[in-house]
Amino acid sequence: MSLETIAYVLGALTAGGGTMGFVRTGSIPSIAAGLTVGLLYGLGGYRLQSRQSYGVELALLASVVLGGSSIPRAIRLGKPVPIVLSLVSVFGLLTFGNAFRKTL
């Protein structure tokens, strides 16, 4: 699977998850964070697809932001949503981190 496809899928998952969190609980932070991280993944995927610079870096930034917010909550609370978000962020960190490392 190509990097841009992975970025688009992760963007859709995070944006969709933030929207579902808002619909279920009315949480403004859920929709704001989900759409922001989803936008970063989507923009990274678009830049990768268009062969523009900073596509991998934007997707990696989205993974860092997602991991920075979800991993501590997953450890502290042990609830399913933060755990799944943490797994998504770790997958993104590994995928885009490896791609970034190859550009150095």
PDB file of N, CA and C in Angstrom:
ATOM      1  N   MET A   1       0.856  -1.177   0.000  1.00  0.00           N
ATOM      2  CA  MET A   1       0.000   0.000   0.000  1.00  0.00           C
ATOM      3  C   MET A   1       0.898   1.235   0.000  1.00  0.00           C
ATOM      4  N   SER A   2       0.533   2.217  -0.799  1.00  0.00           N
ATOM      5  CA  SER A   2       1.358   3.414  -0.913  1.00  0.00           C
ATOM      6  C   SER A   2       1.203   4.320   0.313  1.00  0.00           C
ATOM      7  N   LEU A   3       2.187   5.177   0.503  1.00  0.00           N
ATOM      8  CA  LEU A   3       2.164   6.087   1.650  1.00  0.00           C
ATOM      9  C   LEU A   3       0.979   7.040   1.595  1.00  0.00           C
ATOM     10  N   GLU A   4       0.638   7.514   0.396  1.00  0.00           N
ATOM     11  CA  GLU A   4      -0.495   8.450   0.323  1.00  0.00           C
ATOM     12  C   GLU A   4      -1.805   7.761   0.674  1.00  0.00           C
ATOM     13  N   THR A   5      -1.959   6.501   0.279  1.00  0.00           N
ATOM     14  CA  THR A   5      -3.170   5.762   0.629  1.00  0.00           C
ATOM     15  C   THR A   5      -3.264   5.574   2.139  1.00  0.00           C
ATOM     16  N   ILE A   6      -2.149   5.230   2.759  1.00  0.00           N
ATOM     17  CA  ILE A   6      -2.126   5.068   4.212  1.00  0.00           C
ATOM     18  C   ILE A   6      -2.490   6.382   4.894  1.00  0.00           C
ATOM     19  N   ALA A   7      -1.941   7.492   4.397  1.00  0.00           N
ATOM     20  CA  ALA A   7      -2.250   8.796   4.988  1.00  0.00           C
ATOM     21  C   ALA A   7      -3.733   9.128   4.848  1.00  0.00           C
ATOM     22  N   TYR A   8      -4.316   8.849   3.682  1.00  0.00           N
ATOM     23  CA  TYR A   8      -5.744   9.115   3.485  1.00  0.00           C
ATOM     24  C   TYR A   8      -6.603   8.248   4.404  1.00  0.00           C
ATOM     25  N   VAL A   9      -6.246   6.984   4.548  1.00  0.00           N
ATOM     26  CA  VAL A   9      -7.023   6.081   5.409  1.00  0.00           C
ATOM     27  C   VAL A   9      -6.939   6.535   6.864  1.00  0.00           C
ATOM     28  N   LEU A  10      -5.736   6.864   7.326  1.00  0.00           N
ATOM     29  CA  LEU A  10      -5.593   7.331   8.705  1.00  0.00           C
ATOM     30  C   LEU A  10      -6.319   8.660   8.918  1.00  0.00           C
ATOM     31  N   GLY A  11      -6.302   9.525   7.909  1.00  0.00           N
ATOM     32  CA  GLY A  11      -7.039  10.783   8.003  1.00  0.00           C
ATOM     33  C   GLY A  11      -8.533  10.558   8.115  1.00  0.00           C
ATOM     34  N   ALA A  12      -9.048   9.633   7.310  1.00  0.00           N
ATOM     35  CA  ALA A  12     -10.480   9.326   7.369  1.00  0.00           C
ATOM     36  C   ALA A  12     -10.849   8.697   8.709  1.00  0.00           C
ATOM     37  N   LEU A  13      -9.994   7.810   9.209  1.00  0.00           N
ATOM     38  CA  LEU A  13     -10.268   7.175  10.502  1.00  0.00           C
ATOM     39  C   LEU A  13     -10.293   8.189  11.640  1.00  0.00           C
ATOM     40  N   THR A  14      -9.308   9.072  11.671  1.00  0.00           N
ATOM     41  CA  THR A  14      -9.256  10.024  12.778  1.00  0.00           C
ATOM     42  C   THR A  14     -10.361  11.080  12.672  1.00  0.00           C
ATOM     43  N   ALA A  15     -10.618  11.571  11.468  1.00  0.00           N
ATOM     44  CA  ALA A  15     -11.701  12.548  11.307  1.00  0.00           C
ATOM     45  C   ALA A  15     -13.053  11.910  11.601  1.00  0.00           C
ATOM     46  N   GLY A  16     -13.254  10.697  11.109  1.00  0.00           N
ATOM     47  CA  GLY A  16     -14.502   9.984  11.386  1.00  0.00           C
ATOM     48  C   GLY A  16     -14.674   9.673  12.861  1.00  0.00           C
ATOM     49  N   GLY A  17     -13.573   9.285  13.508  1.00  0.00           N
ATOM     50  CA  GLY A  17     -13.635   8.996  14.943  1.00  0.00           C
ATOM     51  C   GLY A  17     -13.940  10.230  15.763  1.00  0.00           C
ATOM     52  N   GLY A  18     -13.342  11.362  15.405  1.00  0.00           N
ATOM     53  CA  GLY A  18     -13.640  12.608  16.111  1.00  0.00           C
ATOM     54  C   GLY A  18     -15.084  13.029  15.930  1.00  0.00           C
ATOM     55  N   THR A  19     -15.596  12.823  14.722  1.00  0.00           N
ATOM     56  CA  THR A  19     -17.004  13.155  14.454  1.00  0.00           C
ATOM     57  C   THR A  19     -17.930  12.236  15.241  1.00  0.00           C
ATOM     58  N   MET A  20     -17.601  10.960  15.284  1.00  0.00           N
ATOM     59  CA  MET A  20     -18.435  10.017  16.060  1.00  0.00           C
ATOM     60  C   MET A  20     -18.393  10.343  17.550  1.00  0.00           C
ATOM     61  N   GLY A  21     -17.227  10.741  18.047  1.00  0.00           N
ATOM     62  CA  GLY A  21     -17.123  11.142  19.448  1.00  0.00           C
ATOM     63  C   GLY A  21     -17.990  12.346  19.747  1.00  0.00           C
ATOM     64  N   PHE A  22     -18.066  13.277  18.810  1.00  0.00           N
ATOM     65  CA  PHE A  22     -18.918  14.445  18.997  1.00  0.00           C
ATOM     66  C   PHE A  22     -20.389  14.056  18.957  1.00  0.00           C
ATOM     67  N   VAL A  23     -20.767  13.201  18.010  1.00  0.00           N
ATOM     68  CA  VAL A  23     -22.166  12.794  17.880  1.00  0.00           C
ATOM     69  C   VAL A  23     -22.619  12.037  19.125  1.00  0.00           C
ATOM     70  N   ARG A  24     -21.776  11.150  19.625  1.00  0.00           N
ATOM     71  CA  ARG A  24     -22.155  10.329  20.781  1.00  0.00           C
ATOM     72  C   ARG A  24     -22.189  11.110  22.085  1.00  0.00           C
ATOM     73  N   THR A  25     -21.186  11.985  22.298  1.00  0.00           N
ATOM     74  CA  THR A  25     -21.066  12.630  23.604  1.00  0.00           C
ATOM     75  C   THR A  25     -21.186  14.145  23.564  1.00  0.00           C
ATOM     76  N   GLY A  26     -21.201  14.743  22.373  1.00  0.00           N
ATOM     77  CA  GLY A  26     -21.242  16.191  22.264  1.00  0.00           C
ATOM     78  C   GLY A  26     -19.920  16.851  22.601  1.00  0.00           C
ATOM     79  N   SER A  27     -18.829  16.105  22.497  1.00  0.00           N
ATOM     80  CA  SER A  27     -17.506  16.584  22.882  1.00  0.00           C
ATOM     81  C   SER A  27     -16.884  17.445  21.774  1.00  0.00           C
ATOM     82  N   ILE A  28     -16.765  18.732  22.048  1.00  0.00           N
ATOM     83  CA  ILE A  28     -16.119  19.646  21.111  1.00  0.00           C
ATOM     84  C   ILE A  28     -14.630  19.301  20.932  1.00  0.00           C
ATOM     85  N   PRO A  29     -13.893  18.965  22.018  1.00  0.00           N
ATOM     86  CA  PRO A  29     -12.494  18.593  21.818  1.00  0.00           C
ATOM     87  C   PRO A  29     -12.317  17.368  20.909  1.00  0.00           C
ATOM     88  N   SER A  30     -13.241  16.429  20.953  1.00  0.00           N
ATOM     89  CA  SER A  30     -13.145  15.248  20.092  1.00  0.00           C
ATOM     90  C   SER A  30     -13.226  15.622  18.623  1.00  0.00           C
ATOM     91  N   ILE A  31     -14.184  16.435  18.273  1.00  0.00           N
ATOM     92  CA  ILE A  31     -14.326  16.790  16.859  1.00  0.00           C
ATOM     93  C   ILE A  31     -13.187  17.708  16.423  1.00  0.00           C
ATOM     94  N   ALA A  32     -12.752  18.620  17.286  1.00  0.00           N
ATOM     95  CA  ALA A  32     -11.656  19.520  16.922  1.00  0.00           C
ATOM     96  C   ALA A  32     -10.361  18.739  16.706  1.00  0.00           C
ATOM     97  N   ALA A  33     -10.033  17.854  17.635  1.00  0.00           N
ATOM     98  CA  ALA A  33      -8.800  17.067  17.514  1.00  0.00           C
ATOM     99  C   ALA A  33      -8.889  16.096  16.348  1.00  0.00           C
ATOM    100  N   GLY A  34     -10.024  15.422  16.201  1.00  0.00           N
ATOM    101  CA  GLY A  34     -10.177  14.457  15.117  1.00  0.00           C
ATOM    102  C   GLY A  34     -10.066  15.099  13.749  1.00  0.00           C
ATOM    103  N   LEU A  35     -10.722  16.227  13.573  1.00  0.00           N
ATOM    104  CA  LEU A  35     -10.658  16.908  12.275  1.00  0.00           C
ATOM    105  C   LEU A  35      -9.282  17.517  12.011  1.00  0.00           C
ATOM    106  N   THR A  36      -8.631  18.021  13.059  1.00  0.00           N
ATOM    107  CA  THR A  36      -7.303  18.593  12.880  1.00  0.00           C
ATOM    108  C   THR A  36      -6.280  17.534  12.483  1.00  0.00           C
ATOM    109  N   VAL A  37      -6.267  16.422  13.215  1.00  0.00           N
ATOM    110  CA  VAL A  37      -5.326  15.338  12.895  1.00  0.00           C
ATOM    111  C   VAL A  37      -5.684  14.727  11.544  1.00  0.00           C
ATOM    112  N   GLY A  38      -6.974  14.556  11.268  1.00  0.00           N
ATOM    113  CA  GLY A  38      -7.393  14.034   9.973  1.00  0.00           C
ATOM    114  C   GLY A  38      -6.981  14.943   8.829  1.00  0.00           C
ATOM    115  N   LEU A  39      -7.072  16.258   9.049  1.00  0.00           N
ATOM    116  CA  LEU A  39      -6.646  17.221   8.036  1.00  0.00           C
ATOM    117  C   LEU A  39      -5.139  17.133   7.794  1.00  0.00           C
ATOM    118  N   LEU A  40      -4.362  16.979   8.864  1.00  0.00           N
ATOM    119  CA  LEU A  40      -2.910  16.834   8.708  1.00  0.00           C
ATOM    120  C   LEU A  40      -2.564  15.578   7.907  1.00  0.00           C
ATOM    121  N   TYR A  41      -3.222  14.460   8.235  1.00  0.00           N
ATOM    122  CA  TYR A  41      -2.991  13.230   7.466  1.00  0.00           C
ATOM    123  C   TYR A  41      -3.415  13.420   6.005  1.00  0.00           C
ATOM    124  N   GLY A  42      -4.580  14.016   5.800  1.00  0.00           N
ATOM    125  CA  GLY A  42      -5.077  14.225   4.441  1.00  0.00           C
ATOM    126  C   GLY A  42      -4.175  15.137   3.625  1.00  0.00           C
ATOM    127  N   LEU A  43      -3.706  16.213   4.240  1.00  0.00           N
ATOM    128  CA  LEU A  43      -2.802  17.135   3.554  1.00  0.00           C
ATOM    129  C   LEU A  43      -1.476  16.446   3.241  1.00  0.00           C
ATOM    130  N   GLY A  44      -1.000  15.636   4.186  1.00  0.00           N
ATOM    131  CA  GLY A  44       0.219  14.877   3.934  1.00  0.00           C
ATOM    132  C   GLY A  44       0.044  13.909   2.773  1.00  0.00           C
ATOM    133  N   GLY A  45      -1.100  13.217   2.737  1.00  0.00           N
ATOM    134  CA  GLY A  45      -1.386  12.305   1.633  1.00  0.00           C
ATOM    135  C   GLY A  45      -1.488  13.019   0.304  1.00  0.00           C
ATOM    136  N   TYR A  46      -2.116  14.176   0.301  1.00  0.00           N
ATOM    137  CA  TYR A  46      -2.241  14.957  -0.930  1.00  0.00           C
ATOM    138  C   TYR A  46      -0.868  15.405  -1.437  1.00  0.00           C
ATOM    139  N   ARG A  47      -0.037  15.878  -0.516  1.00  0.00           N
ATOM    140  CA  ARG A  47       1.294  16.339  -0.915  1.00  0.00           C
ATOM    141  C   ARG A  47       2.148  15.169  -1.404  1.00  0.00           C
ATOM    142  N   LEU A  48       1.986  14.002  -0.793  1.00  0.00           N
ATOM    143  CA  LEU A  48       2.693  12.816  -1.280  1.00  0.00           C
ATOM    144  C   LEU A  48       2.222  12.447  -2.684  1.00  0.00           C
ATOM    145  N   GLN A  49       0.915  12.457  -2.875  1.00  0.00           N
ATOM    146  CA  GLN A  49       0.327  12.101  -4.171  1.00  0.00           C
ATOM    147  C   GLN A  49       0.763  13.075  -5.259  1.00  0.00           C
ATOM    148  N   SER A  50       0.873  14.350  -4.911  1.00  0.00           N
ATOM    149  CA  SER A  50       1.254  15.392  -5.873  1.00  0.00           C
ATOM    150  C   SER A  50       2.766  15.532  -6.018  1.00  0.00           C
ATOM    151  N   ARG A  51       3.500  14.702  -5.285  1.00  0.00           N
ATOM    152  CA  ARG A  51       4.969  14.737  -5.290  1.00  0.00           C
ATOM    153  C   ARG A  51       5.500  16.110  -4.862  1.00  0.00           C
ATOM    154  N   GLN A  52       4.796  16.722  -3.894  1.00  0.00           N
ATOM    155  CA  GLN A  52       5.255  17.981  -3.323  1.00  0.00           C
ATOM    156  C   GLN A  52       6.049  17.680  -2.052  1.00  0.00           C
ATOM    157  N   SER A  53       6.792  18.657  -1.605  1.00  0.00           N
ATOM    158  CA  SER A  53       7.610  18.456  -0.415  1.00  0.00           C
ATOM    159  C   SER A  53       6.753  18.446   0.851  1.00  0.00           C
ATOM    160  N   TYR A  54       7.305  17.882   1.879  1.00  0.00           N
ATOM    161  CA  TYR A  54       6.753  17.851   3.237  1.00  0.00           C
ATOM    162  C   TYR A  54       5.510  16.977   3.410  1.00  0.00           C
ATOM    163  N   GLY A  55       5.227  16.073   2.501  1.00  0.00           N
ATOM    164  CA  GLY A  55       4.095  15.171   2.678  1.00  0.00           C
ATOM    165  C   GLY A  55       4.331  14.179   3.800  1.00  0.00           C
ATOM    166  N   VAL A  56       5.486  13.541   3.791  1.00  0.00           N
ATOM    167  CA  VAL A  56       5.824  12.573   4.843  1.00  0.00           C
ATOM    168  C   VAL A  56       5.912  13.279   6.192  1.00  0.00           C
ATOM    169  N   GLU A  57       6.480  14.462   6.200  1.00  0.00           N
ATOM    170  CA  GLU A  57       6.644  15.198   7.449  1.00  0.00           C
ATOM    171  C   GLU A  57       5.292  15.591   8.055  1.00  0.00           C
ATOM    172  N   LEU A  58       4.329  15.987   7.223  1.00  0.00           N
ATOM    173  CA  LEU A  58       2.996  16.332   7.741  1.00  0.00           C
ATOM    174  C   LEU A  58       2.293  15.111   8.320  1.00  0.00           C
ATOM    175  N   ALA A  59       2.393  13.980   7.632  1.00  0.00           N
ATOM    176  CA  ALA A  59       1.774  12.760   8.143  1.00  0.00           C
ATOM    177  C   ALA A  59       2.464  12.311   9.429  1.00  0.00           C
ATOM    178  N   LEU A  60       3.778  12.470   9.498  1.00  0.00           N
ATOM    179  CA  LEU A  60       4.507  12.127  10.718  1.00  0.00           C
ATOM    180  C   LEU A  60       4.106  13.061  11.858  1.00  0.00           C
ATOM    181  N   LEU A  61       3.929  14.339  11.558  1.00  0.00           N
ATOM    182  CA  LEU A  61       3.469  15.292  12.566  1.00  0.00           C
ATOM    183  C   LEU A  61       2.090  14.901  13.097  1.00  0.00           C
ATOM    184  N   ALA A  62       1.201  14.493  12.205  1.00  0.00           N
ATOM    185  CA  ALA A  62      -0.132  14.051  12.634  1.00  0.00           C
ATOM    186  C   ALA A  62      -0.020  12.863  13.582  1.00  0.00           C
ATOM    187  N   SER A  63       0.884  11.932  13.294  1.00  0.00           N
ATOM    188  CA  SER A  63       1.066  10.765  14.159  1.00  0.00           C
ATOM    189  C   SER A  63       1.632  11.160  15.518  1.00  0.00           C
ATOM    190  N   VAL A  64       2.544  12.121  15.523  1.00  0.00           N
ATOM    191  CA  VAL A  64       3.124  12.589  16.786  1.00  0.00           C
ATOM    192  C   VAL A  64       2.057  13.276  17.638  1.00  0.00           C
ATOM    193  N   VAL A  65       1.254  14.121  17.020  1.00  0.00           N
ATOM    194  CA  VAL A  65       0.184  14.818  17.754  1.00  0.00           C
ATOM    195  C   VAL A  65      -0.825  13.808  18.301  1.00  0.00           C
ATOM    196  N   LEU A  66      -1.229  12.865  17.460  1.00  0.00           N
ATOM    197  CA  LEU A  66      -2.193  11.851  17.894  1.00  0.00           C
ATOM    198  C   LEU A  66      -1.619  10.999  19.018  1.00  0.00           C
ATOM    199  N   GLY A  67      -0.380  10.568  18.868  1.00  0.00           N
ATOM    200  CA  GLY A  67       0.249   9.751  19.909  1.00  0.00           C
ATOM    201  C   GLY A  67       0.462  10.522  21.197  1.00  0.00           C
ATOM    202  N   GLY A  68       0.846  11.777  21.079  1.00  0.00           N
ATOM    203  CA  GLY A  68       1.073  12.592  22.267  1.00  0.00           C
ATOM    204  C   GLY A  68      -0.175  12.805  23.095  1.00  0.00           C
ATOM    205  N   SER A  69      -1.320  12.777  22.448  1.00  0.00           N
ATOM    206  CA  SER A  69      -2.563  12.961  23.201  1.00  0.00           C
ATOM    207  C   SER A  69      -3.191  11.637  23.619  1.00  0.00           C
ATOM    208  N   SER A  70      -3.021  10.583  22.830  1.00  0.00           N
ATOM    209  CA  SER A  70      -3.746   9.343  23.119  1.00  0.00           C
ATOM    210  C   SER A  70      -2.963   8.327  23.938  1.00  0.00           C
ATOM    211  N   ILE A  71      -1.658   8.252  23.767  1.00  0.00           N
ATOM    212  CA  ILE A  71      -0.888   7.233  24.493  1.00  0.00           C
ATOM    213  C   ILE A  71      -0.935   7.446  26.012  1.00  0.00           C
ATOM    214  N   PRO A  72      -0.737   8.671  26.520  1.00  0.00           N
ATOM    215  CA  PRO A  72      -0.862   8.838  27.979  1.00  0.00           C
ATOM    216  C   PRO A  72      -2.255   8.494  28.508  1.00  0.00           C
ATOM    217  N   ARG A  73      -3.302   8.842  27.738  1.00  0.00           N
ATOM    218  CA  ARG A  73      -4.662   8.496  28.173  1.00  0.00           C
ATOM    219  C   ARG A  73      -4.890   6.999  28.143  1.00  0.00           C
ATOM    220  N   ALA A  74      -4.326   6.315  27.155  1.00  0.00           N
ATOM    221  CA  ALA A  74      -4.476   4.864  27.070  1.00  0.00           C
ATOM    222  C   ALA A  74      -3.805   4.189  28.262  1.00  0.00           C
ATOM    223  N   ILE A  75      -2.637   4.679  28.637  1.00  0.00           N
ATOM    224  CA  ILE A  75      -1.928   4.106  29.784  1.00  0.00           C
ATOM    225  C   ILE A  75      -2.681   4.387  31.073  1.00  0.00           C
ATOM    226  N   ARG A  76      -3.153   5.617  31.222  1.00  0.00           N
ATOM    227  CA  ARG A  76      -3.820   6.024  32.454  1.00  0.00           C
ATOM    228  C   ARG A  76      -5.202   5.410  32.610  1.00  0.00           C
ATOM    229  N   LEU A  77      -6.007   5.406  31.533  1.00  0.00           N
ATOM    230  CA  LEU A  77      -7.394   4.984  31.638  1.00  0.00           C
ATOM    231  C   LEU A  77      -7.628   3.532  31.232  1.00  0.00           C
ATOM    232  N   GLY A  78      -6.888   3.064  30.241  1.00  0.00           N
ATOM    233  CA  GLY A  78      -7.074   1.697  29.753  1.00  0.00           C
ATOM    234  C   GLY A  78      -8.383   1.483  29.019  1.00  0.00           C
ATOM    235  N   LYS A  79      -8.989   2.552  28.515  1.00  0.00           N
ATOM    236  CA  LYS A  79     -10.261   2.430  27.796  1.00  0.00           C
ATOM    237  C   LYS A  79     -10.003   2.123  26.323  1.00  0.00           C
ATOM    238  N   PRO A  80     -10.999   1.527  25.642  1.00  0.00           N
ATOM    239  CA  PRO A  80     -10.781   1.090  24.255  1.00  0.00           C
ATOM    240  C   PRO A  80     -10.461   2.210  23.263  1.00  0.00           C
ATOM    241  N   VAL A  81     -11.130   3.351  23.348  1.00  0.00           N
ATOM    242  CA  VAL A  81     -10.921   4.407  22.354  1.00  0.00           C
ATOM    243  C   VAL A  81      -9.487   4.947  22.404  1.00  0.00           C
ATOM    244  N   PRO A  82      -8.962   5.322  23.573  1.00  0.00           N
ATOM    245  CA  PRO A  82      -7.565   5.788  23.580  1.00  0.00           C
ATOM    246  C   PRO A  82      -6.569   4.698  23.164  1.00  0.00           C
ATOM    247  N   ILE A  83      -6.866   3.449  23.466  1.00  0.00           N
ATOM    248  CA  ILE A  83      -5.975   2.359  23.070  1.00  0.00           C
ATOM    249  C   ILE A  83      -5.945   2.232  21.549  1.00  0.00           C
ATOM    250  N   VAL A  84      -7.114   2.290  20.904  1.00  0.00           N
ATOM    251  CA  VAL A  84      -7.162   2.193  19.440  1.00  0.00           C
ATOM    252  C   VAL A  84      -6.473   3.395  18.803  1.00  0.00           C
ATOM    253  N   LEU A  85      -6.707   4.582  19.337  1.00  0.00           N
ATOM    254  CA  LEU A  85      -6.030   5.778  18.818  1.00  0.00           C
ATOM    255  C   LEU A  85      -4.516   5.664  18.985  1.00  0.00           C
ATOM    256  N   SER A  86      -4.078   5.084  20.093  1.00  0.00           N
ATOM    257  CA  SER A  86      -2.647   4.885  20.308  1.00  0.00           C
ATOM    258  C   SER A  86      -2.070   3.923  19.291  1.00  0.00           C
ATOM    259  N   LEU A  87      -2.795   2.867  18.990  1.00  0.00           N
ATOM    260  CA  LEU A  87      -2.327   1.913  17.980  1.00  0.00           C
ATOM    261  C   LEU A  87      -2.252   2.566  16.599  1.00  0.00           C
ATOM    262  N   VAL A  88      -3.246   3.383  16.278  1.00  0.00           N
ATOM    263  CA  VAL A  88      -3.227   4.108  15.001  1.00  0.00           C
ATOM    264  C   VAL A  88      -2.011   5.026  14.934  1.00  0.00           C
ATOM    265  N   SER A  89      -1.742   5.735  16.031  1.00  0.00           N
ATOM    266  CA  SER A  89      -0.601   6.659  16.032  1.00  0.00           C
ATOM    267  C   SER A  89       0.722   5.909  15.945  1.00  0.00           C
ATOM    268  N   VAL A  90       0.846   4.783  16.622  1.00  0.00           N
ATOM    269  CA  VAL A  90       2.082   4.001  16.553  1.00  0.00           C
ATOM    270  C   VAL A  90       2.289   3.469  15.137  1.00  0.00           C
ATOM    271  N   PHE A  91       1.212   3.011  14.496  1.00  0.00           N
ATOM    272  CA  PHE A  91       1.314   2.563  13.105  1.00  0.00           C
ATOM    273  C   PHE A  91       1.796   3.714  12.218  1.00  0.00           C
ATOM    274  N   GLY A  92       1.219   4.907  12.397  1.00  0.00           N
ATOM    275  CA  GLY A  92       1.631   6.072  11.626  1.00  0.00           C
ATOM    276  C   GLY A  92       3.062   6.473  11.920  1.00  0.00           C
ATOM    277  N   LEU A  93       3.449   6.425  13.198  1.00  0.00           N
ATOM    278  CA  LEU A  93       4.824   6.760  13.563  1.00  0.00           C
ATOM    279  C   LEU A  93       5.815   5.815  12.903  1.00  0.00           C
ATOM    280  N   LEU A  94       5.512   4.522  12.921  1.00  0.00           N
ATOM    281  CA  LEU A  94       6.409   3.550  12.293  1.00  0.00           C
ATOM    282  C   LEU A  94       6.457   3.729  10.776  1.00  0.00           C
ATOM    283  N   THR A  95       5.284   3.873  10.164  1.00  0.00           N
ATOM    284  CA  THR A  95       5.215   3.981   8.699  1.00  0.00           C
ATOM    285  C   THR A  95       5.887   5.250   8.198  1.00  0.00           C
ATOM    286  N   PHE A  96       5.460   6.384   8.718  1.00  0.00           N
ATOM    287  CA  PHE A  96       5.990   7.652   8.217  1.00  0.00           C
ATOM    288  C   PHE A  96       7.357   7.969   8.789  1.00  0.00           C
ATOM    289  N   GLY A  97       7.653   7.475   9.985  1.00  0.00           N
ATOM    290  CA  GLY A  97       8.990   7.643  10.536  1.00  0.00           C
ATOM    291  C   GLY A  97      10.019   6.895   9.712  1.00  0.00           C
ATOM    292  N   ASN A  98       9.684   5.679   9.284  1.00  0.00           N
ATOM    293  CA  ASN A  98      10.578   4.910   8.436  1.00  0.00           C
ATOM    294  C   ASN A  98      10.762   5.589   7.076  1.00  0.00           C
ATOM    295  N   ALA A  99       9.671   6.113   6.516  1.00  0.00           N
ATOM    296  CA  ALA A  99       9.767   6.816   5.234  1.00  0.00           C
ATOM    297  C   ALA A  99      10.619   8.074   5.380  1.00  0.00           C
ATOM    298  N   PHE A 100      10.460   8.786   6.496  1.00  0.00           N
ATOM    299  CA  PHE A 100      11.265   9.982   6.719  1.00  0.00           C
ATOM    300  C   PHE A 100      12.735   9.628   6.881  1.00  0.00           C
ATOM    301  N   ARG A 101      13.012   8.546   7.604  1.00  0.00           N
ATOM    302  CA  ARG A 101      14.390   8.112   7.814  1.00  0.00           C
ATOM    303  C   ARG A 101      15.077   7.796   6.489  1.00  0.00           C
ATOM    304  N   LYS A 102      14.318   7.244   5.548  1.00  0.00           N
ATOM    305  CA  LYS A 102      14.895   6.902   4.246  1.00  0.00           C
ATOM    306  C   LYS A 102      15.250   8.136   3.419  1.00  0.00           C
ATOM    307  N   THR A 103      14.659   9.273   3.750  1.00  0.00           N
ATOM    308  CA  THR A 103      14.964  10.493   2.992  1.00  0.00           C
ATOM    309  C   THR A 103      16.227  11.185   3.510  1.00  0.00           C
ATOM    310  N   LEU A 104      16.706  10.780   4.665  1.00  0.00           N
ATOM    311  CA  LEU A 104      17.887  11.444   5.241  1.00  0.00           C
ATOM    312  C   LEU A 104      19.164  10.979   4.585  1.00  0.00           C
TER     313      LEU A 104
END
